[in-house]
Amino acid sequence: MMLRVARILAGVKAALIDLFDTLVWSEWRVLRERFGEAIGVAPRVVSRAYEATYHLRQTGGYESPEAITAALVGACGLEPEPAFVRELTDLVADHLEHHVQLYEDALPALRGLREAGVRTAVVSNCDNFAGPLVERLGLAREVDEVVLSFRVGSRKPEPGIYRAALDALGAEPEGAVFVDDQPEYLDGAAALGIGTRYIRRGNEPWEGHHDPGDHVPITRLTALL
């Protein structure tokens, strides 16, 4: 097994790994439904609010989860009353606690990489709510670094977030691989010279916008080993 791992990972010193839909699965539809029901708007209105606040949320534009919730409520066309904001913030936190879980191959892959001497980092586009999630799932113990877009002020596919991860790991692009489920984010890493792995879970065909292009396709994280 170790000979096989050594062969596949030859020359790889660092692995940058996406969080959502790569290491963990999530039920975002359920969150939008719950949020919309709580404030009396349709889920599509909540989705538009998330889209409208996307950049600021994911690059640290809001100082706290409560500030994010207030912005979402405002983007839904409602007045963000403080008590209401606290209630909704708790709702989102509850969702992240009960409706986001690790894929079964996540920890075996991370531990296999560590055993092979590969330094690892979680690299995620996310907002202030994600910090506690990473801790709850125990990922901070399983990787060398956690690089979250709202903390570094840069989001995929911008070069800043990849460079922040490489710097944190003490790695160069040529000795690193990046794993993600979004081709656009893989393109951003490839532009810096980082090797890429396009993870597409399930049995969906590699066609149309799922075409891996120049990125190496995988269907499970343990394929890295």
Tab-separated table of C-alpha atoms in Angstrom:
chain	number	residue	atom	x	y	z
A	1	MET	CA	0.000	0.000	0.000
A	2	MET	CA	2.748	2.460	0.935
A	3	LEU	CA	4.586	1.743	-2.324
A	4	ARG	CA	1.402	2.534	-4.261
A	5	VAL	CA	0.870	5.762	-2.301
A	6	ALA	CA	4.472	6.811	-2.835
A	7	ARG	CA	4.160	6.237	-6.583
A	8	ILE	CA	0.926	8.221	-6.976
A	9	LEU	CA	2.133	11.083	-4.793
A	10	ALA	CA	5.628	11.265	-6.254
A	11	GLY	CA	6.741	14.893	-6.172
A	12	VAL	CA	3.627	16.051	-4.284
A	13	LYS	CA	4.475	17.850	-1.050
A	14	ALA	CA	1.227	19.713	-0.397
A	15	ALA	CA	-2.481	19.119	-0.990
A	16	LEU	CA	-5.004	21.956	-0.960
A	17	ILE	CA	-8.500	20.555	-0.501
A	18	ASP	CA	-11.871	22.252	-0.875
A	19	LEU	CA	-14.423	21.944	1.940
A	20	PHE	CA	-18.016	21.920	0.673
A	21	ASP	CA	-18.995	19.065	-1.674
A	22	THR	CA	-15.417	17.777	-1.455
A	23	LEU	CA	-14.725	17.021	2.208
A	24	VAL	CA	-18.280	17.559	3.443
A	25	TRP	CA	-21.798	17.271	2.089
A	26	SER	CA	-24.437	19.850	2.901
A	27	GLU	CA	-28.156	20.451	2.474
A	28	TRP	CA	-28.250	24.099	1.447
A	29	ARG	CA	-31.757	23.741	0.019
A	30	VAL	CA	-33.009	22.865	3.502
A	31	LEU	CA	-31.320	25.944	4.978
A	32	ARG	CA	-32.900	28.269	2.433
A	33	GLU	CA	-36.299	26.716	3.075
A	34	ARG	CA	-35.956	27.072	6.853
A	35	PHE	CA	-34.636	30.633	6.593
A	36	GLY	CA	-37.405	31.621	4.199
A	37	GLU	CA	-40.099	30.052	6.356
A	38	ALA	CA	-38.791	31.890	9.424
A	39	ILE	CA	-38.983	35.307	7.756
A	40	GLY	CA	-42.008	34.646	5.546
A	41	VAL	CA	-40.414	34.716	2.093
A	42	ALA	CA	-39.950	32.112	-0.632
A	43	PRO	CA	-36.692	30.104	-0.748
A	44	ARG	CA	-35.842	31.731	-4.088
A	45	VAL	CA	-35.821	35.133	-2.346
A	46	VAL	CA	-33.376	33.767	0.221
A	47	SER	CA	-31.215	32.354	-2.575
A	48	ARG	CA	-31.078	35.777	-4.232
A	49	ALA	CA	-30.105	37.335	-0.892
A	50	TYR	CA	-27.243	34.865	-0.521
A	51	GLU	CA	-26.115	35.690	-4.056
A	52	ALA	CA	-26.343	39.452	-3.454
A	53	THR	CA	-24.145	39.222	-0.349
A	54	TYR	CA	-21.825	36.535	-1.708
A	55	HIS	CA	-18.651	38.548	-2.271
A	56	LEU	CA	-18.731	40.458	1.006
A	57	ARG	CA	-19.658	37.362	2.995
A	58	GLN	CA	-16.835	35.319	1.571
A	59	THR	CA	-14.101	37.928	1.782
A	60	GLY	CA	-14.616	39.075	5.364
A	61	GLY	CA	-16.859	42.021	4.611
A	62	TYR	CA	-19.010	41.307	7.661
A	63	GLU	CA	-17.497	41.236	11.130
A	64	SER	CA	-19.662	38.492	12.616
A	65	PRO	CA	-22.307	35.851	11.869
A	66	GLU	CA	-24.916	38.268	13.200
A	67	ALA	CA	-23.800	40.926	10.718
A	68	ILE	CA	-24.156	38.394	7.902
A	69	THR	CA	-27.655	37.466	9.041
A	70	ALA	CA	-28.666	41.123	9.209
A	71	ALA	CA	-27.382	41.650	5.669
A	72	LEU	CA	-29.323	38.612	4.423
A	73	VAL	CA	-32.532	39.808	6.048
A	74	GLY	CA	-32.032	43.248	4.528
A	75	ALA	CA	-31.374	41.712	1.108
A	76	CYS	CA	-34.712	39.914	1.463
A	77	GLY	CA	-36.370	43.317	1.798
A	78	LEU	CA	-37.041	43.154	5.535
A	79	GLU	CA	-35.920	45.166	8.547
A	80	PRO	CA	-33.193	43.307	10.479
A	81	GLU	CA	-34.496	43.671	14.037
A	82	PRO	CA	-31.779	42.646	16.561
A	83	ALA	CA	-33.811	39.951	18.338
A	84	PHE	CA	-34.891	38.507	15.004
A	85	VAL	CA	-31.312	38.518	13.746
A	86	ARG	CA	-30.140	36.580	16.810
A	87	GLU	CA	-32.874	33.988	16.278
A	88	LEU	CA	-31.983	33.546	12.614
A	89	THR	CA	-28.273	33.368	13.390
A	90	ASP	CA	-29.023	30.492	15.751
A	91	LEU	CA	-31.071	28.844	12.993
A	92	VAL	CA	-28.138	28.943	10.568
A	93	ALA	CA	-25.737	27.669	13.225
A	94	ASP	CA	-28.137	24.826	14.031
A	95	HIS	CA	-28.307	23.904	10.358
A	96	LEU	CA	-24.527	23.762	10.075
A	97	GLU	CA	-24.403	21.544	13.143
A	98	HIS	CA	-26.989	19.020	11.966
A	99	HIS	CA	-27.060	19.190	8.169
A	100	VAL	CA	-23.363	19.300	7.216
A	101	GLN	CA	-21.314	16.127	7.628
A	102	LEU	CA	-18.029	14.637	6.448
A	103	TYR	CA	-17.997	12.302	3.481
A	104	GLU	CA	-16.970	8.831	4.611
A	105	ASP	CA	-13.707	8.980	2.658
A	106	ALA	CA	-12.641	12.397	3.994
A	107	LEU	CA	-10.712	11.331	7.085
A	108	PRO	CA	-9.119	8.247	5.477
A	109	ALA	CA	-7.836	10.459	2.654
A	110	LEU	CA	-6.484	13.161	4.957
A	111	ARG	CA	-4.811	10.613	7.208
A	112	GLY	CA	-3.355	8.779	4.235
A	113	LEU	CA	-1.858	11.997	2.920
A	114	ARG	CA	-0.353	12.783	6.307
A	115	GLU	CA	1.091	9.276	6.550
A	116	ALA	CA	2.663	9.787	3.122
A	117	GLY	CA	4.323	13.004	4.315
A	118	VAL	CA	2.066	15.347	2.323
A	119	ARG	CA	1.123	18.579	4.111
A	120	THR	CA	-2.548	19.449	3.780
A	121	ALA	CA	-4.776	22.502	3.951
A	122	VAL	CA	-8.519	23.005	3.798
A	123	VAL	CA	-9.097	25.828	1.300
A	124	SER	CA	-12.667	27.085	1.261
A	125	ASN	CA	-14.826	29.911	0.006
A	126	CYS	CA	-16.962	30.537	3.075
A	127	ASP	CA	-18.162	33.093	5.588
A	128	ASN	CA	-17.903	33.571	9.359
A	129	PHE	CA	-20.261	30.686	10.064
A	130	ALA	CA	-17.706	28.167	8.762
A	131	GLY	CA	-15.075	28.554	11.484
A	132	PRO	CA	-17.062	26.682	14.158
A	133	LEU	CA	-18.073	24.086	11.553
A	134	VAL	CA	-14.459	23.195	10.780
A	135	GLU	CA	-13.795	22.812	14.501
A	136	ARG	CA	-16.901	20.687	15.094
A	137	LEU	CA	-15.972	18.280	12.331
A	138	GLY	CA	-12.466	17.907	13.736
A	139	LEU	CA	-10.825	18.971	10.493
A	140	ALA	CA	-8.417	21.372	12.173
A	141	ARG	CA	-6.801	18.362	13.860
A	142	GLU	CA	-6.553	16.386	10.625
A	143	VAL	CA	-4.853	18.997	8.424
A	144	ASP	CA	-1.855	21.262	8.788
A	145	GLU	CA	-3.632	24.494	7.886
A	146	VAL	CA	-7.166	25.840	7.480
A	147	VAL	CA	-7.432	28.653	4.928
A	148	LEU	CA	-10.889	30.237	4.801
A	149	SER	CA	-11.695	33.001	2.341
A	150	PHE	CA	-13.356	35.309	4.858
A	151	ARG	CA	-10.183	35.251	6.958
A	152	VAL	CA	-7.678	35.889	4.166
A	153	GLY	CA	-9.828	38.383	2.220
A	154	SER	CA	-9.556	36.469	-1.042
A	155	ARG	CA	-11.784	33.810	-2.573
A	156	LYS	CA	-11.361	31.196	-5.275
A	157	PRO	CA	-10.599	31.612	-8.150
A	158	GLU	CA	-8.599	34.693	-7.099
A	159	PRO	CA	-4.876	33.936	-6.758
A	160	GLY	CA	-4.624	35.332	-3.239
A	161	ILE	CA	-6.314	32.439	-1.474
A	162	TYR	CA	-4.167	29.793	-3.193
A	163	ARG	CA	-1.020	31.747	-2.391
A	164	ALA	CA	-2.126	32.100	1.226
A	165	ALA	CA	-2.506	28.321	1.429
A	166	LEU	CA	0.862	27.656	-0.209
A	167	ASP	CA	2.589	30.140	2.088
A	168	ALA	CA	0.951	28.597	5.151
A	169	LEU	CA	2.187	25.160	4.108
A	170	GLY	CA	5.622	26.372	3.040
A	171	ALA	CA	4.989	24.900	-0.413
A	172	GLU	CA	5.577	25.864	-4.030
A	173	PRO	CA	2.936	25.523	-6.790
A	174	GLU	CA	4.956	22.879	-8.621
A	175	GLY	CA	4.847	20.547	-5.630
A	176	ALA	CA	1.171	21.039	-4.806
A	177	VAL	CA	-2.202	19.688	-5.903
A	178	PHE	CA	-5.609	21.292	-5.449
A	179	VAL	CA	-8.866	19.325	-5.192
A	180	ASP	CA	-12.239	20.951	-5.870
A	181	ASP	CA	-15.642	20.248	-7.403
A	182	GLN	CA	-15.796	23.559	-9.306
A	183	PRO	CA	-13.917	23.837	-12.637
A	184	GLU	CA	-13.595	27.618	-12.298
A	185	TYR	CA	-11.752	27.246	-9.002
A	186	LEU	CA	-9.517	24.561	-10.453
A	187	ASP	CA	-8.693	26.903	-13.330
A	188	GLY	CA	-7.575	29.533	-10.812
A	189	ALA	CA	-5.183	27.094	-9.171
A	190	ALA	CA	-3.879	25.776	-12.490
A	191	ALA	CA	-3.071	29.336	-13.597
A	192	LEU	CA	-0.541	29.468	-10.752
A	193	GLY	CA	1.040	26.166	-11.739
A	194	ILE	CA	-0.710	24.040	-9.106
A	195	GLY	CA	-1.725	20.530	-10.138
A	196	THR	CA	-5.484	19.937	-10.065
A	197	ARG	CA	-7.932	17.149	-9.286
A	198	TYR	CA	-11.574	17.604	-10.274
A	199	ILE	CA	-13.736	15.627	-7.858
A	200	ARG	CA	-17.180	14.681	-9.097
A	201	ARG	CA	-18.967	12.437	-6.652
A	202	GLY	CA	-21.713	10.053	-7.720
A	203	ASN	CA	-22.387	8.578	-11.136
A	204	GLU	CA	-22.987	11.705	-13.218
A	205	PRO	CA	-21.283	11.627	-16.630
A	206	TRP	CA	-18.222	13.736	-17.393
A	207	GLU	CA	-19.877	15.851	-20.040
A	208	GLY	CA	-21.069	19.393	-20.598
A	209	HIS	CA	-20.064	21.625	-17.695
A	210	HIS	CA	-18.844	18.535	-15.847
A	211	ASP	CA	-16.149	17.923	-18.467
A	212	PRO	CA	-12.886	17.767	-16.500
A	213	GLY	CA	-10.959	19.423	-19.317
A	214	ASP	CA	-7.299	19.636	-18.338
A	215	HIS	CA	-8.027	18.676	-14.732
A	216	VAL	CA	-7.485	15.098	-13.555
A	217	PRO	CA	-10.932	13.626	-12.722
A	218	ILE	CA	-11.568	11.666	-9.531
A	219	THR	CA	-14.775	10.404	-7.905
A	220	ARG	CA	-13.506	9.950	-4.343
A	221	LEU	CA	-10.850	11.578	-2.191
A	222	THR	CA	-9.035	8.333	-1.532
A	223	ALA	CA	-8.129	8.336	-5.242
A	224	LEU	CA	-5.424	10.804	-4.191
A	225	LEU	CA	-3.600	7.970	-2.460
